[in-house]
Coordinates of C-alpha atoms in Angstrom, one line a residue:
X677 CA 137.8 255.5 135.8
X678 CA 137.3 257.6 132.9
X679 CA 139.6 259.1 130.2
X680 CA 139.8 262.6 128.7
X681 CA 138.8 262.8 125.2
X682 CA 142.5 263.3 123.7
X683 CA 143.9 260.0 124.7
X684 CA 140.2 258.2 123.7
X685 CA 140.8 259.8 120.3
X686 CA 144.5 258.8 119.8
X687 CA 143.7 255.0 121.1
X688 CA 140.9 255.3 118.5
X689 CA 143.3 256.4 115.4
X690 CA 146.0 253.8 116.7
X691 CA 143.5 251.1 116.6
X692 CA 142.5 252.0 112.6
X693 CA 145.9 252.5 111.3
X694 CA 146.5 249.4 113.2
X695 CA 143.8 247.6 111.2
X696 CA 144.7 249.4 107.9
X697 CA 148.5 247.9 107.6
X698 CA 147.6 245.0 108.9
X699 CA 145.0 244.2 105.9
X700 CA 147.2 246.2 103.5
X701 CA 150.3 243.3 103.6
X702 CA 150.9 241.2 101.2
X703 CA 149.6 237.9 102.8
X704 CA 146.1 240.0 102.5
X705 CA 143.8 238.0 100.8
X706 CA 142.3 238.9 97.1
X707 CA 138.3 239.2 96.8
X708 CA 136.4 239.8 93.3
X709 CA 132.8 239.0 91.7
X710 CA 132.3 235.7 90.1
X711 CA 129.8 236.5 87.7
X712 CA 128.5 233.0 87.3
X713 CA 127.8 231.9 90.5
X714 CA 126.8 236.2 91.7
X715 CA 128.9 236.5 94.5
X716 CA 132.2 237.5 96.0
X717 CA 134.8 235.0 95.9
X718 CA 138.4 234.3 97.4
X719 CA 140.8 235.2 95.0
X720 CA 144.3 233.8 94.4
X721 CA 147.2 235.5 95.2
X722 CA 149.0 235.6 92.2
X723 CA 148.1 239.1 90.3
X724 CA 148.8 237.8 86.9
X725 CA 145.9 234.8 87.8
X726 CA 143.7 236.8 89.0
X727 CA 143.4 239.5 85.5
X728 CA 143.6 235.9 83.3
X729 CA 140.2 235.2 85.0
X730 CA 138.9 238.0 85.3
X731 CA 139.2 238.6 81.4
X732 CA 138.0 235.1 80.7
X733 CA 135.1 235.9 83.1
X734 CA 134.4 239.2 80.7
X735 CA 134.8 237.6 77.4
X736 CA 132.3 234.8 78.6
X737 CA 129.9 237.4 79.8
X738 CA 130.2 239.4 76.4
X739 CA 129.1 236.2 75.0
X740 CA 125.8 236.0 76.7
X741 CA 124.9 239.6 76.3
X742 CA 121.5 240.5 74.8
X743 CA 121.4 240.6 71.4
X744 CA 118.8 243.2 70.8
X745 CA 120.7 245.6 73.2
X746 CA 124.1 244.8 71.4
X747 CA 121.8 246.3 68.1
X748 CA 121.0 249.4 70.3
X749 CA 123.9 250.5 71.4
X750 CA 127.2 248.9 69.3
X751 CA 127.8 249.6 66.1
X752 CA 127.1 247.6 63.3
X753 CA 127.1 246.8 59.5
X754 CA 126.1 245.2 56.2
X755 CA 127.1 242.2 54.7
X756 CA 127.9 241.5 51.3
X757 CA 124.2 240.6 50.3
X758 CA 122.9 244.1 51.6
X759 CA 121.8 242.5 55.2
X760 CA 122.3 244.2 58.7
X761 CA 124.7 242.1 60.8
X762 CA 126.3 242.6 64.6
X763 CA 130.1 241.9 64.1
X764 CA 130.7 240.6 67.6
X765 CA 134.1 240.1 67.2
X766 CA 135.0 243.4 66.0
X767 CA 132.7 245.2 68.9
X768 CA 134.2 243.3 71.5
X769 CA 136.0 245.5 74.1
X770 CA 136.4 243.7 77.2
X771 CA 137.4 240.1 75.6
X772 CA 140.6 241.6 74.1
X773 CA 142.0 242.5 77.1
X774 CA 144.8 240.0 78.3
X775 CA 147.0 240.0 81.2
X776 CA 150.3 241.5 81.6
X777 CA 152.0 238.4 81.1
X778 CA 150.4 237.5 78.4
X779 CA 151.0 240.9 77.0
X780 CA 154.5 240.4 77.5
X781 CA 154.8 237.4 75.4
X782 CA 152.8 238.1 72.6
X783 CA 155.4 241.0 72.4
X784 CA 158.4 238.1 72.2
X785 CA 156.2 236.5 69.9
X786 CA 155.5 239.4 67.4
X787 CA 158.9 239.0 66.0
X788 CA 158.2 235.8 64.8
X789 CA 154.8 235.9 62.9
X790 CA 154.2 237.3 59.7
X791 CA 153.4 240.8 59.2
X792 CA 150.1 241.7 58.4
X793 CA 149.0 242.6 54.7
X794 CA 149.1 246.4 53.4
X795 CA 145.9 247.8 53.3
X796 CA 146.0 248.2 49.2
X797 CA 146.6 244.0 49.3
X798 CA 143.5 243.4 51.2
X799 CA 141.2 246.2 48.8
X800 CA 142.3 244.4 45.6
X801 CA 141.3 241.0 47.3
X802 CA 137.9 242.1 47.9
X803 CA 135.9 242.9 44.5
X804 CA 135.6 246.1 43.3
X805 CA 131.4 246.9 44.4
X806 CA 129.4 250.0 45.2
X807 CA 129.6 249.9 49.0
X808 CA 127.1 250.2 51.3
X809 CA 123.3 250.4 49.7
X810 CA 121.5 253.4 50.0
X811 CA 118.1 252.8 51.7
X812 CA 115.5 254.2 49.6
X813 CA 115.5 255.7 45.7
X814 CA 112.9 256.9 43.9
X815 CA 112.0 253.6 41.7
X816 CA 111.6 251.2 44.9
X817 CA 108.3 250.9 44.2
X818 CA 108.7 249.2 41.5
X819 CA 108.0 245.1 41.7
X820 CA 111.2 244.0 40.2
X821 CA 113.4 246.5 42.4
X822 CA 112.1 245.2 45.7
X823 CA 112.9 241.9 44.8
X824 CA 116.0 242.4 44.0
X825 CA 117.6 239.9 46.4
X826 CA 115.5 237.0 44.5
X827 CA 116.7 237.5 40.9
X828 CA 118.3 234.9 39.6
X829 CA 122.1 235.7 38.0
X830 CA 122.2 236.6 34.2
X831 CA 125.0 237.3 32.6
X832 CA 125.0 240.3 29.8
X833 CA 128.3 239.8 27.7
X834 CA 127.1 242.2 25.4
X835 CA 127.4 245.0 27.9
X836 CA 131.1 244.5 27.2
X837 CA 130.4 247.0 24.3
X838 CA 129.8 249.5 26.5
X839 CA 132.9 249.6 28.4
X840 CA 135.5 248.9 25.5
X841 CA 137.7 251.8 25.1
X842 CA 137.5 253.8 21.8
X843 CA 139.6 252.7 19.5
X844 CA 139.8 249.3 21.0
X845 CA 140.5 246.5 17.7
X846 CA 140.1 243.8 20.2
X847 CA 136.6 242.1 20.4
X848 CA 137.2 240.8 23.8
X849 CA 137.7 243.1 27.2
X850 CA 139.7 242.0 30.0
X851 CA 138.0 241.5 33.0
X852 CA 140.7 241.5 35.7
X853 CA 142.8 245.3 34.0
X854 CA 138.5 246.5 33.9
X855 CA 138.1 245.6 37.6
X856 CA 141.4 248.0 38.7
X857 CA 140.2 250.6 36.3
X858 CA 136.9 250.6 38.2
X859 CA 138.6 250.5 41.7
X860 CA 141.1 253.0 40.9
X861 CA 138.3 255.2 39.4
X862 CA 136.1 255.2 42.3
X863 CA 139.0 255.6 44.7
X864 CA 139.6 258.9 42.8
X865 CA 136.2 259.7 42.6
X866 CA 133.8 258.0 45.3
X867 CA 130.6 259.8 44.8
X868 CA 130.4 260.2 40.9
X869 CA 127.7 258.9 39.3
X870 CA 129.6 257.7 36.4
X871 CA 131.8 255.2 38.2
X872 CA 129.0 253.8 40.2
X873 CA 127.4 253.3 36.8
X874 CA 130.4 251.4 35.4
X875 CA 130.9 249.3 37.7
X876 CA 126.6 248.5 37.8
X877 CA 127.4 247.7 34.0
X878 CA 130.4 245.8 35.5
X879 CA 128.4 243.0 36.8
X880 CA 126.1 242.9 34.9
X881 CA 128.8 241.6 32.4
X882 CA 129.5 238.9 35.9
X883 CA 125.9 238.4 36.0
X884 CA 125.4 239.7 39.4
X885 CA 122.2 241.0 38.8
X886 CA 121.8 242.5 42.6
X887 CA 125.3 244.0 42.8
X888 CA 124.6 246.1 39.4
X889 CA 120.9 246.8 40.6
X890 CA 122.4 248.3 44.2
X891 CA 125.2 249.9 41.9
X892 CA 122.4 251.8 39.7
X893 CA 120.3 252.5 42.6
X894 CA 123.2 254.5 44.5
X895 CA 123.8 256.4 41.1
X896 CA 119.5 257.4 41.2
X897 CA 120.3 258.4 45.2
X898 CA 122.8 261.0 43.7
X899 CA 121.2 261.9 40.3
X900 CA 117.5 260.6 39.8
X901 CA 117.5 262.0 36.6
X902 CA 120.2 260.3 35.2
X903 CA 118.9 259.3 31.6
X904 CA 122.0 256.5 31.3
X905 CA 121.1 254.7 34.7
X906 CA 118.0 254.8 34.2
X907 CA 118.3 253.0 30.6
X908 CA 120.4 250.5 32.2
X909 CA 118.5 249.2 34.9
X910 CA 115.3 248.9 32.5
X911 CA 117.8 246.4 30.2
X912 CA 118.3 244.7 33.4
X913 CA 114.8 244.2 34.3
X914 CA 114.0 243.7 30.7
X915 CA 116.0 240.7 30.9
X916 CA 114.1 239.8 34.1
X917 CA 111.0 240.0 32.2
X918 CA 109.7 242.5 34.7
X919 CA 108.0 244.3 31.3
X920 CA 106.0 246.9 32.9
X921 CA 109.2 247.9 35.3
X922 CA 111.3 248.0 31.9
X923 CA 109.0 250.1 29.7
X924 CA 108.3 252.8 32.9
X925 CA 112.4 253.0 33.3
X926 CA 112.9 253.4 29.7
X927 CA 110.2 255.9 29.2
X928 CA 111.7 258.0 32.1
X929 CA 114.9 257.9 30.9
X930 CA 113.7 259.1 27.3
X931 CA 111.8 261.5 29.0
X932 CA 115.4 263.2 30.9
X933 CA 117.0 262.9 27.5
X934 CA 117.9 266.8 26.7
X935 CA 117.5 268.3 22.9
X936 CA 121.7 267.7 22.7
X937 CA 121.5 263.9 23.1
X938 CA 120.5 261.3 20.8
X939 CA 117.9 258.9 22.4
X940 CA 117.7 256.2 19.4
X941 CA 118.6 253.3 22.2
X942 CA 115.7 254.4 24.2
X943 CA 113.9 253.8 21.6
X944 CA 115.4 250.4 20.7
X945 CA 114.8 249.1 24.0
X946 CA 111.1 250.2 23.7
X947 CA 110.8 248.3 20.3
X948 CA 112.7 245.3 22.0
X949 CA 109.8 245.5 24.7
X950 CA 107.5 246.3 22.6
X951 CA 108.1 243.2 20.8
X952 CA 108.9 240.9 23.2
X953 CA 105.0 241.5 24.6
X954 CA 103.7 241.4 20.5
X955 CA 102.9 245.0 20.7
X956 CA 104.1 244.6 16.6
X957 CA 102.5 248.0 16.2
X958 CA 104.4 250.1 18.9
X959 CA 107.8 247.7 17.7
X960 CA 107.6 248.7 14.2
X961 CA 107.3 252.4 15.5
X962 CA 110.3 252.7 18.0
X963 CA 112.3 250.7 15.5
X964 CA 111.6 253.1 12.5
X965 CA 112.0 255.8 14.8
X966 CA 115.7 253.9 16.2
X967 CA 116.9 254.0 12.3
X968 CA 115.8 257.7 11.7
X969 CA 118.6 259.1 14.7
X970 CA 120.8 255.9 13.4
X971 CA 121.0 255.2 10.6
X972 CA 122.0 251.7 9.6
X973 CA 122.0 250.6 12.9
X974 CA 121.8 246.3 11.8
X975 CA 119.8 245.3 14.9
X976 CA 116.4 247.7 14.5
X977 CA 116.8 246.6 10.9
X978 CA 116.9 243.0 11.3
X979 CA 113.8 243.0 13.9
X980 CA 111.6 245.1 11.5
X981 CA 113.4 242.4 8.9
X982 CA 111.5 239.8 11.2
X983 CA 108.3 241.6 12.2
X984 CA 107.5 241.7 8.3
X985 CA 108.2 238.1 7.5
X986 CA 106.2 237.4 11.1
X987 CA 102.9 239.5 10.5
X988 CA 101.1 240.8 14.0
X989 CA 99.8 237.6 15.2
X990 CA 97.3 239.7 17.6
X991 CA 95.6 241.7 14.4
X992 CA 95.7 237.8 12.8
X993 CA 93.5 236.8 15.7
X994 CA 91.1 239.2 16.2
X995 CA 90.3 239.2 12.1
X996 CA 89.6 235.6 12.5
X997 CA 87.5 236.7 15.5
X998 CA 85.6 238.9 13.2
X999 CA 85.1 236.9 10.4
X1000 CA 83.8 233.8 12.2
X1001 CA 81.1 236.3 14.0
X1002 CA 80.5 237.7 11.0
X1003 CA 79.6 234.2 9.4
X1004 CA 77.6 233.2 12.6
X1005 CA 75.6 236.2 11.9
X1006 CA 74.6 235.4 8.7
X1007 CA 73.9 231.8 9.2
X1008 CA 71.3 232.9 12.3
X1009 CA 69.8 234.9 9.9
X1010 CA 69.0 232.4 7.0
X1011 CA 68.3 230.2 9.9
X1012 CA 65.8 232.4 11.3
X1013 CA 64.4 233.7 8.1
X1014 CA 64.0 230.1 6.8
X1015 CA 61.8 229.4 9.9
X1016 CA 59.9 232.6 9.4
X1017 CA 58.9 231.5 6.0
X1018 CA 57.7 227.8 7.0
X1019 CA 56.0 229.5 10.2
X1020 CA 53.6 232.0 7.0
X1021 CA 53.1 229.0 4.7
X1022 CA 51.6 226.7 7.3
X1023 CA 49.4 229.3 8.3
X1024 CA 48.1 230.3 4.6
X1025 CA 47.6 226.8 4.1
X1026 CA 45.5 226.4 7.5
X1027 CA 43.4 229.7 6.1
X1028 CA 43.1 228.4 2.4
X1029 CA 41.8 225.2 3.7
X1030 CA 39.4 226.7 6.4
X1031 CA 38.1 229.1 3.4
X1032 CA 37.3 225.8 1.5
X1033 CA 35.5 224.0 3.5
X1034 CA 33.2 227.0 4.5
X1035 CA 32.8 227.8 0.8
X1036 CA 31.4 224.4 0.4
X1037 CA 28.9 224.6 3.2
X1038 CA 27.7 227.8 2.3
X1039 CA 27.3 226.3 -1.4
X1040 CA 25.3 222.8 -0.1
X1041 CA 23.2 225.2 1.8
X1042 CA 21.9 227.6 -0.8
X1043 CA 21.9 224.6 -3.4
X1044 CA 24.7 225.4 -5.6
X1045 CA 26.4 222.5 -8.1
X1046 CA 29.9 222.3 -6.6
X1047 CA 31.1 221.0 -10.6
X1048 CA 29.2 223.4 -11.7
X1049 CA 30.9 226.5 -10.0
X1050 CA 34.1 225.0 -10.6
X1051 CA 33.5 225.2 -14.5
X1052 CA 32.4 228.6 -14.2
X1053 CA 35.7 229.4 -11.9
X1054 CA 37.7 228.1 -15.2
X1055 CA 36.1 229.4 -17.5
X1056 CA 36.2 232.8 -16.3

């Protein structure tokens, strides 16, 4: 017997609604992926289980994603010592998703832990720096700027000077009312030049010699011709006895000086360098040259004061050098001279001799008195 297509096509749509309530109750069972074992698993029934694993399942796998793909597509940052990290923790999506439940108590539970610090709390915490590092400038070729991360720390209290407000009796300089100058400063301004050159000559007071060499180098990424930058990061290399790295810096930054400003600490540092190598010559120069645009200045005094007590030890050496050649010289030539004359006498008195005794054989020959021609010889 065979049926119409109408009633084939109902008994068809009974049978699939049929079998779509039936797996739609709620004694169903609950499927879903276990990622460790890569299959399809029974679930339990409870709803609020099943999202605890399943975000305990996500978190694990976030943990064992690849690292070099994490690089490539998350974002990340730099660390206080100017290295590229991968902050996991604050890239994490899927491991900071919780359950309802567990949404709902944390919410009872908010009430009773402390609120979070403000924002200006947590800045003044951190230390007042230059932020991130800029990536290239145009003195990272020199040797004691790309190893800047091996320098050891050398505190400049002197710099102090620097930063003391005009009119300031006090010889000492707070530290902690300098730091929220400089943050407050560079919160006002975050691109000037000026603060990020304050707060370079900031630690270099602390003796953080790679904060203050980042600080100067994101000053040079916004101004390279900044004569006061430049003059700061030579003293700091100067100090580092990277000489060369100094005395380029320095020259450069006398070099951007306009007609309008006075450059006699450009010069200073070049007769400090100058010195420091026992260039005496160039010294006495730059210092001469430090007390004609400043007058008085006590420090350029008191090293040409020093150089003149201390003459050039290099011009000491090579006149020694000269002198001692000088007086080899002569004592070759006596030497050789000397020789000269014994190498002549010998050979007159080999030729007198040979002159004799042929004399005497031509005499015994032609028979001629030998006392005879001696008598005439004296007599004549």
């Amino acid at each position: 017997m065979t049926c119409s297509e109408l009633p084939c096509l109902s008994m068809a749509l009974y049978l699939i609604s049929l079998h779509i309530i039936s797996s739609n109750s709620r004694t169903s069972q609950h499927w879903r992926l276990n990622f460790d074992e890569g299959k399809v698993v029974q679930a339990d029934s409870d709803i609020a289980d099943v999202q605890e694993n399943m975000a305990q399942e996500n978190k694990n796998r976030f943990a064992e994603r690849d690292t070099v793909l994490d690089i490539l597509t998350i974002k990340h940052g730099i660390n206080g010592e100017g290295e590229w990290i991968l902050d996991m923790e604050r890239q994490c999506r899927d491991c900071h998703k919780t359950s309802a439940s567990q949404s709902q108590g944390s919410s009872r539970d908010s009430s009773r832990r402390p609120k979070p610090a403000k924002s200006g709390t947590k800045n003044q915490d951190k230390p007042v720096d230059c932020g991130r590092p800029v990536n290239y400038t145009q003195v990272d070729h020199l040797l004691g700027i790309a190893e800047r991360r091996k320098h050891p720390h050398i505190p400049e209290p002197e710099v102090a000077l620097i930063l003391k407000e005009k009119g300031s009796r006090s010889p000492e300089i707070d530290m902690k009312e300098l730091e929220k100058k400089l943050r407050k400063a560079k919160r006002e301004q975050p691109k000037s030049v000026h603060v990020y050159n304050q707060i370079g000559n900031y630690w270099r007071i602390k003796g953080n010699t790679q904060l203050s060499i980042e600080c100067f180098r994101k000053a040079l990424s916004i101004v390279p011709s900044s004569a006061d930058v430049l003059l700061n990061l030579a003293r700091v290399l100067f100090n580092l006895q990277y000489m060369e790295d100094a005395i380029f810096l320095t020259q450069r930054s006398l070099d951007m000086q306009t007609s309008d400003q006075n450059s006699w600490l450009q010069h200073f540092t070049l007769g400090e360098i100058f010195k420091s190598k026992g260039h005496f010559h160039d010294a006495t120069f730059h210092f001469r040259h430090t007390l004609d645009l400043n007058p008085g200045f006590q420090p350029a005094q008191a090293h040409l004061r020093e150089m003149e007590l201390n003459p050039d030890g290099t011009v000491t050496y090579y006149t020694l050098f000269i002198i001692l050649f000088l007086v080899l010289g002569v004592l070759v030539g006596i030497l050789t001279s000397i020789d000269t004359s014994f190498d002549e006498y010998g050979d007159l008195s080999k030729t007198q001799r040979h002159f004799n005794r042929a004399m005497a054989m031509r005499s015994i020959r032609l028979g001629i008195n030998q006392k005879l021609t001696r008598m005439r010889r004296y007599n004549c």
